[in-house]
Amino acid sequence: IFQPQFSTDGRSLFYVSDADGWPHLYRHDLEDGERTQLTQGDGDYGLPAWVQNMRSYALSADGSFAVCARGEQGFVRIQRVDVETGDAANIGALEGYTDAQQFSCSPRGSQVSFLASSARVAPRLVVHDFESGETRVAARASGETLSTEELAAPEAIVWETSDGEEAHGLFY
């Protein structure tokens, strides 16, 4: 169990669990006890809980959706997940980032902030507004003195291990 969070109306508790073998986002209704797995598939919606207060998702101010990091084959995709239906979609404006965490939704409005990076983008604090579609960099972790062409882009690879399992890695 990872990152428990109450819904904005206090009727549900959200958390990430690997009960089905993959870390997925769940909603637990506090009135009737019903648990619903919101996300599906072979994606990883959690993070290693090596330190306290890590966040791989955040709930919107109106409680209608969650913004999540979905890890798959070494890369992260930022998704918007409807908390009623579980419908998940990658956020096109944010596809340039392959790592994201520490999501925080504004308590008013439609903004989310998070830390993001990729092999060719140094870590930065990003703010995305779902209402306007605008994305901006609020702060940078470094001076970003190298051009993106000077940085290597990884390729996701998969191989079979000696015991027949599937292993994933990034090849630079």
XYZ file of N, CA, C and O in Angstrom:
688
model
N 0.860 -1.181 0.000
C 0.000 0.000 0.000
C 0.900 1.236 0.000
O 1.870 1.308 0.744
N 0.521 2.209 -0.825
C 1.364 3.389 -1.023
C 0.479 4.612 -1.187
O -0.558 4.564 -1.833
N 0.851 5.701 -0.613
C 0.266 7.025 -0.765
C -1.248 7.091 -0.529
O -2.008 7.476 -1.405
N -1.713 6.770 0.662
C -3.148 6.935 0.932
C -3.536 8.414 0.935
O -2.782 9.255 1.412
N -4.705 8.709 0.357
C -5.173 10.092 0.274
C -6.692 10.113 0.262
O -7.321 9.389 -0.511
N -7.279 10.945 1.107
C -8.727 11.108 1.120
C -9.195 11.878 -0.104
O -8.497 12.759 -0.597
N -10.393 11.548 -0.568
C -11.018 12.329 -1.640
C -11.351 13.713 -1.096
O -11.404 13.925 0.118
N -11.605 14.655 -1.990
C -11.883 16.022 -1.559
C -13.177 16.107 -0.744
O -13.299 16.975 0.110
N -14.127 15.186 -0.980
C -15.375 15.199 -0.202
C -15.310 14.307 1.043
O -16.266 14.238 1.811
N -14.197 13.601 1.247
C -14.010 12.772 2.428
C -14.755 11.447 2.405
O -14.731 10.707 3.383
N -15.381 11.103 1.292
C -16.162 9.864 1.218
C -15.351 8.652 0.769
O -15.799 7.524 0.920
N -14.190 8.894 0.180
C -13.370 7.799 -0.344
C -11.928 7.973 0.078
O -11.485 9.077 0.406
N -11.231 6.856 0.059
C -9.801 6.847 0.305
C -9.134 6.261 -0.930
O -9.526 5.191 -1.406
N -8.160 6.972 -1.482
C -7.422 6.509 -2.652
C -6.052 6.019 -2.195
O -5.495 6.524 -1.220
N -5.511 5.043 -2.896
C -4.188 4.522 -2.580
C -3.690 3.702 -3.763
O -4.449 3.339 -4.658
N -2.392 3.404 -3.755
C -1.795 2.529 -4.758
C -1.504 1.203 -4.064
O -0.962 1.172 -2.962
N -1.896 0.109 -4.723
C -1.659 -1.234 -4.188
C -1.236 -2.157 -5.323
O -1.689 -1.996 -6.462
N -0.388 -3.137 -4.995
C 0.005 -4.131 -5.995
C -0.715 -5.458 -5.773
O -0.186 -6.530 -6.042
N -1.968 -5.387 -5.312
C -2.757 -6.579 -5.022
C -2.912 -7.497 -6.231
O -3.033 -8.712 -6.080
N -2.903 -6.948 -7.453
C -3.047 -7.785 -8.655
C -1.696 -8.069 -9.321
O -1.655 -8.601 -10.420
N -0.614 -7.723 -8.651
C 0.718 -7.963 -9.204
C 1.387 -6.721 -9.764
O 2.596 -6.680 -9.916
N 0.607 -5.698 -10.103
C 1.130 -4.417 -10.573
C 0.587 -3.317 -9.675
O -0.587 -3.353 -9.295
N 1.402 -2.314 -9.342
C 0.888 -1.197 -8.533
C -0.137 -0.370 -9.312
O 0.185 0.215 -10.343
N -1.376 -0.373 -8.821
C -2.467 0.356 -9.472
C -3.163 1.267 -8.478
O -3.077 1.067 -7.270
N -3.878 2.252 -9.016
C -4.645 3.188 -8.203
C -6.002 2.576 -7.848
O -6.692 2.054 -8.726
N -6.349 2.637 -6.575
C -7.618 2.115 -6.068
C -8.400 3.212 -5.380
O -7.820 4.156 -4.831
N -9.733 3.054 -5.366
C -10.633 3.914 -4.598
C -11.385 3.020 -3.629
O -11.968 2.020 -4.011
N -11.357 3.383 -2.340
C -12.070 2.647 -1.299
C -13.193 3.542 -0.780
O -12.932 4.604 -0.211
N -14.435 3.131 -1.009
C -15.598 3.885 -0.545
C -15.722 3.674 0.966
O -15.887 2.540 1.434
N -15.642 4.742 1.730
C -15.658 4.639 3.190
C -17.044 4.372 3.753
O -17.167 3.940 4.897
N -18.105 4.578 2.956
C -19.464 4.330 3.435
C -19.871 2.867 3.277
O -20.413 2.269 4.197
N -19.613 2.278 2.112
C -20.050 0.894 1.898
C -18.896 -0.112 1.867
O -19.124 -1.310 1.756
N -17.648 0.363 1.950
C -16.490 -0.529 1.987
C -16.054 -1.073 0.641
O -15.108 -1.863 0.568
N -16.718 -0.673 -0.442
C -16.376 -1.188 -1.763
C -15.029 -0.646 -2.230
O -14.748 0.540 -2.128
N -14.191 -1.559 -2.739
C -12.896 -1.178 -3.306
C -12.960 -1.327 -4.816
O -13.432 -2.346 -5.320
N -12.458 -0.324 -5.525
C -12.463 -0.339 -6.983
C -11.063 -0.076 -7.496
O -10.446 0.924 -7.129
N -10.566 -0.991 -8.331
C -9.287 -0.772 -8.993
C -9.542 0.154 -10.166
O -10.294 -0.176 -11.069
N -8.922 1.332 -10.152
C -9.181 2.339 -11.188
C -8.303 2.176 -12.418
O -8.748 2.421 -13.531
N -7.051 1.810 -12.236
C -6.141 1.677 -13.371
C -5.936 0.203 -13.689
O -6.118 -0.658 -12.826
N -5.560 -0.078 -14.922
C -5.453 -1.461 -15.397
C -4.147 -1.662 -16.145
O -3.449 -0.708 -16.461
N -3.859 -2.919 -16.470
C -2.752 -3.248 -17.356
C -1.433 -3.473 -16.648
O -1.376 -3.595 -15.418
N -0.376 -3.532 -17.448
C 0.964 -3.833 -16.951
C 1.760 -2.586 -16.607
O 2.979 -2.614 -16.615
N 1.094 -1.493 -16.325
C 1.776 -0.259 -15.939
C 1.953 -0.184 -14.441
O 1.215 -0.795 -13.672
N 2.925 0.580 -14.012
C 3.277 0.724 -12.603
C 2.908 2.137 -12.151
O 3.512 3.112 -12.593
N 1.910 2.256 -11.282
C 1.453 3.558 -10.791
C 2.051 3.922 -9.433
O 1.648 4.899 -8.836
N 2.977 3.134 -8.955
C 3.594 3.405 -7.658
C 5.051 3.781 -7.802
O 5.598 3.880 -8.903
N 5.674 3.999 -6.668
C 7.107 4.292 -6.592
C 7.690 3.451 -5.469
O 6.974 3.088 -4.531
N 8.974 3.143 -5.505
C 9.575 2.478 -4.353
C 9.461 3.411 -3.136
O 9.844 4.578 -3.216
N 8.919 2.918 -2.074
C 8.689 3.751 -0.885
C 9.930 3.783 0.007
O 9.890 3.445 1.177
N 11.051 4.204 -0.575
C 12.310 4.256 0.153
C 12.388 5.450 1.083
O 13.136 5.445 2.046
N 11.659 6.490 0.773
C 11.599 7.664 1.639
C 10.134 8.044 1.817
O 9.280 7.675 1.015
N 9.847 8.782 2.858
C 8.477 9.188 3.143
C 8.017 10.301 2.203
O 8.817 11.052 1.666
N 6.714 10.375 2.006
C 6.044 11.459 1.301
C 6.298 11.505 -0.208
O 6.193 12.544 -0.827
N 6.622 10.358 -0.803
C 6.724 10.293 -2.259
C 5.302 10.286 -2.814
O 4.399 9.705 -2.217
N 5.098 10.925 -3.962
C 3.758 11.004 -4.541
C 3.808 10.672 -6.032
O 4.517 11.319 -6.786
N 3.011 9.674 -6.432
C 2.947 9.298 -7.844
C 1.615 9.693 -8.472
O 1.382 9.423 -9.645
N 0.735 10.312 -7.680
C -0.537 10.803 -8.216
C -1.041 11.935 -7.328
O -0.561 12.129 -6.212
N -2.014 12.677 -7.852
C -2.693 13.723 -7.076
C -4.130 13.804 -7.550
O -4.424 13.566 -8.726
N -5.039 14.122 -6.633
C -6.450 14.275 -6.963
C -6.762 15.722 -7.289
O -6.276 16.637 -6.624
N -7.594 15.920 -8.307
C -7.981 17.269 -8.715
C -8.806 17.938 -7.618
O -9.381 17.271 -6.750
N -8.884 19.255 -7.659
C -9.610 20.026 -6.644
C -11.077 19.620 -6.572
O -11.652 19.554 -5.483
N -11.686 19.333 -7.720
C -13.097 18.941 -7.713
C -13.287 17.444 -7.493
O -14.417 16.956 -7.423
N -12.190 16.687 -7.383
C -12.266 15.262 -7.097
C -12.679 14.395 -8.268
O -12.900 13.199 -8.101
N -12.745 14.951 -9.468
C -13.236 14.176 -10.612
C -12.156 13.353 -11.311
O -12.474 12.402 -12.019
N -10.889 13.714 -11.127
C -9.825 12.965 -11.786
C -8.555 12.983 -10.947
O -8.402 13.782 -10.024
N -7.670 12.055 -11.288
C -6.345 11.991 -10.688
C -5.323 12.187 -11.802
O -5.546 11.759 -12.940
N -4.233 12.832 -11.471
C -3.099 12.938 -12.378
C -2.076 11.944 -11.862
O -1.720 11.974 -10.680
N -1.648 11.032 -12.730
C -0.814 9.908 -12.303
C 0.427 9.756 -13.170
O 0.409 10.094 -14.349
N 1.454 9.174 -12.569
C 2.629 8.737 -13.318
C 2.477 7.237 -13.541
O 2.326 6.471 -12.599
N 2.476 6.822 -14.807
C 2.389 5.399 -15.149
C 3.730 4.973 -15.726
O 4.137 5.433 -16.799
N 4.434 4.106 -15.012
C 5.707 3.592 -15.473
C 5.513 2.356 -16.330
O 4.740 1.467 -15.987
N 6.211 2.338 -17.465
C 6.098 1.202 -18.364
C 7.379 1.090 -19.183
O 7.759 2.047 -19.869
N 8.069 -0.044 -19.073
C 9.302 -0.317 -19.803
C 10.356 0.761 -19.596
O 11.042 1.181 -20.528
N 10.482 1.247 -18.381
C 11.526 2.206 -18.044
C 11.188 3.667 -18.257
O 11.985 4.538 -17.949
N 10.009 3.954 -18.797
C 9.602 5.330 -19.038
C 8.292 5.617 -18.307
O 7.471 4.726 -18.120
N 8.098 6.870 -17.952
C 6.858 7.291 -17.288
C 6.016 8.089 -18.275
O 6.535 8.922 -19.015
N 4.741 7.816 -18.267
C 3.757 8.608 -19.013
C 2.856 9.278 -17.983
O 2.444 8.643 -17.012
N 2.549 10.539 -18.199
C 1.687 11.267 -17.273
C 0.261 11.137 -17.783
O -0.023 11.460 -18.939
N -0.619 10.651 -16.917
C -1.989 10.368 -17.326
C -3.003 11.110 -16.467
O -2.748 11.428 -15.309
N -4.154 11.306 -17.075
C -5.330 11.812 -16.368
C -6.290 10.630 -16.256
O -6.648 10.019 -17.267
N -6.683 10.303 -15.018
C -7.544 9.146 -14.763
C -8.850 9.619 -14.154
O -8.851 10.288 -13.112
N -9.966 9.273 -14.795
C -11.296 9.584 -14.270
C -11.531 8.699 -13.053
O -11.434 7.475 -13.147
N -11.822 9.291 -11.884
C -11.930 8.503 -10.654
C -13.249 7.749 -10.530
O -13.391 6.911 -9.644
N -14.200 7.994 -11.396
C -15.450 7.216 -11.402
C -15.359 6.027 -12.350
O -15.739 4.922 -11.996
N -14.847 6.262 -13.551
C -14.833 5.210 -14.578
C -13.493 4.492 -14.690
O -13.429 3.388 -15.234
N -12.412 5.125 -14.233
C -11.078 4.561 -14.405
C -10.488 4.812 -15.779
O -9.377 4.376 -16.067
N -11.224 5.526 -16.645
C -10.689 5.842 -17.974
C -9.403 6.645 -17.823
O -9.379 7.665 -17.123
N -8.348 6.170 -18.457
C -7.046 6.827 -18.359
C -6.573 7.241 -19.746
O -6.755 6.504 -20.714
N -5.982 8.426 -19.818
C -5.442 8.922 -21.084
C -4.139 9.654 -20.821
O -4.026 10.410 -19.848
N -3.152 9.405 -21.682
C -1.911 10.160 -21.598
C -2.202 11.630 -21.860
O -3.071 11.955 -22.673
N -1.485 12.509 -21.193
C -1.658 13.947 -21.379
C -0.661 14.378 -22.450
O 0.548 14.451 -22.203
N -1.164 14.622 -23.646
C -0.330 14.898 -24.810
C 0.671 16.017 -24.614
O 1.819 15.908 -25.050
N 0.273 17.077 -23.939
C 1.157 18.227 -23.742
C 2.361 17.900 -22.869
O 3.335 18.650 -22.842
N 2.325 16.757 -22.181
C 3.392 16.409 -21.240
C 4.201 15.199 -21.697
O 5.003 14.662 -20.939
N 4.028 14.783 -22.938
C 4.686 13.571 -23.424
C 6.192 13.694 -23.569
O 6.879 12.692 -23.714
N 6.753 14.895 -23.511
C 8.199 15.068 -23.595
C 8.929 14.653 -22.332
O 10.156 14.520 -22.341
N 8.202 14.409 -21.258
C 8.810 13.998 -19.995
C 8.664 12.489 -19.838
O 7.601 11.931 -20.076
N 9.757 11.835 -19.437
C 9.722 10.386 -19.235
C 9.938 9.987 -17.786
O 10.034 8.811 -17.478
N 9.996 10.968 -16.909
C 10.007 10.717 -15.470
C 9.245 11.853 -14.810
O 9.448 13.021 -15.157
N 8.360 11.518 -13.893
C 7.569 12.536 -13.189
C 7.156 11.995 -11.837
O 6.875 10.807 -11.692
N 7.126 12.888 -10.854
C 6.724 12.509 -9.503
C 6.398 13.754 -8.697
O 6.516 14.865 -9.186
N 5.981 13.536 -7.463
C 5.642 14.613 -6.532
C 4.506 15.490 -7.062
O 4.555 16.713 -6.999
N 3.459 14.848 -7.567
C 2.298 15.565 -8.097
C 1.544 16.281 -6.989
O 1.387 15.756 -5.890
N 1.057 17.472 -7.305
C 0.250 18.249 -6.373
C -0.753 19.073 -7.166
O -0.359 19.881 -8.004
N -2.046 18.833 -6.931
C -3.083 19.598 -7.608
C -3.444 20.817 -6.783
O -3.491 20.761 -5.549
N -3.706 21.905 -7.453
C -4.113 23.138 -6.793
C -5.433 22.905 -6.061
O -6.333 22.260 -6.601
N -5.579 23.426 -4.849
C -6.847 23.267 -4.137
C -7.985 24.067 -4.771
O -9.152 23.842 -4.471
N -7.649 24.987 -5.656
C -8.646 25.740 -6.439
C -8.211 25.694 -7.885
O -7.031 25.783 -8.202
N -9.139 25.551 -8.763
C -8.808 25.582 -10.181
C -8.416 24.226 -10.731
O -8.696 23.194 -10.142
N -7.715 24.267 -11.849
C -7.457 23.043 -12.604
C -5.972 22.815 -12.872
O -5.606 22.234 -13.884
N -5.116 23.266 -11.970
C -3.680 23.143 -12.192
C -3.079 21.986 -11.407
O -3.542 21.646 -10.320
N -2.022 21.399 -11.987
C -1.221 20.389 -11.307
C 0.237 20.796 -11.447
O 0.649 21.327 -12.481
N 1.004 20.588 -10.388
C 2.444 20.806 -10.458
C 3.130 19.476 -10.168
O 2.570 18.608 -9.498
N 4.339 19.320 -10.688
C 5.079 18.078 -10.474
C 6.531 18.293 -10.891
O 6.859 19.256 -11.595
N 7.404 17.391 -10.459
C 8.791 17.393 -10.875
C 8.903 16.469 -12.077
O 8.400 15.337 -12.041
N 9.539 16.924 -13.145
C 9.613 16.144 -14.365
C 10.991 16.258 -14.997
O 11.701 17.246 -14.814
N 11.339 15.222 -15.758
C 12.599 15.220 -16.495
C 12.513 14.154 -17.589
O 11.510 13.455 -17.710
N 13.578 14.057 -18.347
C 13.742 12.976 -19.317
C 15.240 12.827 -19.538
O 16.036 13.557 -18.942
N 15.623 11.917 -20.402
C 17.051 11.743 -20.673
C 17.665 13.020 -21.226
O 18.843 13.281 -21.026
N 16.850 13.821 -21.893
C 17.357 15.039 -22.526
C 16.840 16.326 -21.886
O 17.074 17.409 -22.401
N 16.127 16.192 -20.769
C 15.590 17.362 -20.067
C 15.949 17.243 -18.590
O 15.555 16.281 -17.929
N 16.697 18.212 -18.076
C 17.072 18.211 -16.662
C 15.827 18.366 -15.793
O 14.813 18.910 -16.236
N 15.885 17.907 -14.539
C 14.716 18.021 -13.656
C 14.221 19.463 -13.548
O 15.005 20.404 -13.508
N 12.892 19.575 -13.518
C 12.265 20.894 -13.437
C 10.911 20.777 -12.759
O 10.305 19.712 -12.729
N 10.465 21.896 -12.248
C 9.134 22.004 -11.664
C 8.202 22.496 -12.764
O 8.391 23.577 -13.308
N 7.197 21.688 -13.092
C 6.286 21.973 -14.194
C 4.892 22.238 -13.646
O 4.457 21.581 -12.693
N 4.192 23.178 -14.245
C 2.792 23.459 -13.909
C 1.975 23.304 -15.187
O 2.299 23.901 -16.211
N 0.933 22.472 -15.100
C 0.040 22.283 -16.245
C -1.370 22.676 -15.829
O -1.837 22.288 -14.763
N -2.041 23.457 -16.673
C -3.415 23.883 -16.420
C -4.342 23.127 -17.363
O -4.254 23.281 -18.577
N -5.207 22.287 -16.814
C -6.104 21.484 -17.641
C -7.165 22.324 -18.327
O -7.614 21.986 -19.413
N -7.548 23.429 -17.710
C -8.580 24.285 -18.292
C -8.068 25.009 -19.543
O -8.708 24.992 -20.587
N -6.899 25.621 -19.440
C -6.362 26.378 -20.575
C -5.489 25.530 -21.498
O -5.236 25.911 -22.631
N -4.992 24.397 -20.979
C -4.074 23.567 -21.755
C -2.637 24.052 -21.702
O -1.746 23.460 -22.299
N -2.397 25.145 -20.968
C -1.060 25.744 -20.889
C -0.159 24.943 -19.952
O -0.573 24.509 -18.887
N 1.096 24.762 -20.385
C 2.124 24.126 -19.559
C 3.282 25.092 -19.459
O 3.700 25.675 -20.461
N 3.812 25.275 -18.249
C 4.957 26.170 -18.087
C 5.949 25.580 -17.103
O 5.581 24.777 -16.236
N 7.199 25.967 -17.242
C 8.250 25.554 -16.316
C 8.348 26.631 -15.245
O 8.632 27.797 -15.547
N 8.093 26.249 -14.001
C 8.131 27.211 -12.893
C 9.542 27.366 -12.333
O 9.897 28.439 -11.844
N 10.343 26.309 -12.381
C 11.718 26.364 -11.871
C 12.535 25.250 -12.517
O 11.998 24.210 -12.886
N 13.834 25.499 -12.632
C 14.748 24.510 -13.222
C 15.781 24.103 -12.180
O 16.221 24.915 -11.382
N 16.202 22.829 -12.252
C 17.186 22.324 -11.297
C 18.612 22.667 -11.692
O 19.514 22.579 -10.887
N 18.816 23.038 -12.949
C 20.166 23.368 -13.397
C 20.088 24.434 -14.493
O 19.009 24.796 -14.932
N 21.257 24.860 -14.912
C 21.315 25.884 -15.948
C 21.007 25.378 -17.339
O 20.860 26.162 -18.263
N 20.923 24.064 -17.510
C 20.640 23.458 -18.809
C 21.546 24.033 -19.891
O 21.096 24.585 -20.887
N 22.851 23.878 -19.684
C 23.835 24.456 -20.595
C 24.101 23.589 -21.820
O 24.675 24.072 -22.787
N 23.699 22.310 -21.797
C 23.883 21.436 -22.956
C 22.614 21.431 -23.797
O 21.505 21.441 -23.271
N 22.796 21.370 -25.101
C 21.622 21.246 -25.968
C 21.117 19.803 -25.903
O 21.880 18.883 -25.586
N 19.866 19.601 -26.227
C 19.289 18.250 -26.160
C 19.978 17.296 -27.124
O 20.053 16.099 -26.865
N 20.512 17.800 -28.239
C 21.209 16.954 -29.199
C 22.503 16.373 -28.633
O 23.006 15.365 -29.131
N 23.050 16.998 -27.601
C 24.293 16.518 -27.001
C 24.059 15.419 -25.958
O 25.013 14.853 -25.443
N 22.810 15.120 -25.665
C 22.480 14.128 -24.651
C 21.941 12.857 -25.310
O 21.211 12.916 -26.293
N 22.297 11.715 -24.746
C 21.867 10.428 -25.300
C 20.420 10.137 -24.931
O 19.976 10.423 -23.820
N 19.692 9.573 -25.884
C 18.312 9.154 -25.634
C 18.293 7.638 -25.475
O 18.823 6.919 -26.320
N 17.700 7.127 -24.407
C 17.698 5.678 -24.193
C 16.657 4.972 -25.060
O 15.685 5.575 -25.506
N 16.902 3.688 -25.256
C 15.968 2.820 -25.962
C 15.522 1.743 -24.980
O 16.355 1.126 -24.303
N 14.215 1.514 -24.872
C 13.699 0.467 -23.989
C 13.991 -0.885 -24.625
O 13.733 -1.092 -25.815
N 14.568 -1.800 -23.831
C 14.835 -3.153 -24.330
C 14.237 -4.167 -23.367
O 14.038 -3.884 -22.181
N 13.942 -5.346 -23.889
C 13.377 -6.446 -23.119
C 14.174 -7.690 -23.459
O 14.523 -7.912 -24.615
N 14.484 -8.508 -22.446
C 15.182 -9.753 -22.690
C 14.687 -10.816 -21.721
O 14.090 -10.503 -20.692
N 14.936 -12.060 -22.086
C 14.529 -13.177 -21.241
C 15.665 -13.515 -20.293
O 16.823 -13.640 -20.703
N 15.332 -13.671 -19.017
C 16.334 -14.005 -18.014
C 16.596 -15.516 -18.042
O 15.881 -16.276 -18.701
N 17.594 -15.957 -17.297
C 17.963 -17.373 -17.277
C 16.847 -18.264 -16.725
O 16.785 -19.443 -17.057
N 15.946 -17.691 -15.924
C 14.832 -18.499 -15.395
C 13.531 -18.262 -16.161
O 12.451 -18.611 -15.704
N 13.644 -17.683 -17.372
C 12.486 -17.542 -18.246
C 11.612 -16.325 -17.992
O 10.592 -16.147 -18.653
N 11.979 -15.456 -17.067
C 11.225 -14.245 -16.802
C 11.590 -13.164 -17.814
O 12.617 -13.245 -18.475
N 10.753 -12.148 -17.909
C 11.013 -11.031 -18.801
C 11.645 -9.898 -17.990
O 11.137 -9.521 -16.937
N 12.768 -9.378 -18.482
C 13.447 -8.265 -17.813
C 13.401 -7.045 -18.735
O 13.402 -7.173 -19.961
N 13.343 -5.861 -18.136
C 13.280 -4.612 -18.885
C 14.463 -3.737 -18.499
O 14.914 -3.744 -17.360
N 14.959 -2.978 -19.450
C 16.044 -2.065 -19.167
C 16.096 -0.955 -20.198
O 15.318 -0.941 -21.164
N 16.985 -0.027 -19.973
C 17.205 1.076 -20.916
C 18.608 0.956 -21.468
O 19.573 0.764 -20.721
N 18.735 1.058 -22.776
C 20.017 0.960 -23.454
C 20.379 2.339 -23.987
O 19.618 2.956 -24.726
N 21.551 2.833 -23.604
C 22.019 4.143 -24.063
C 23.093 3.959 -25.112
O 23.923 3.123 -25.058
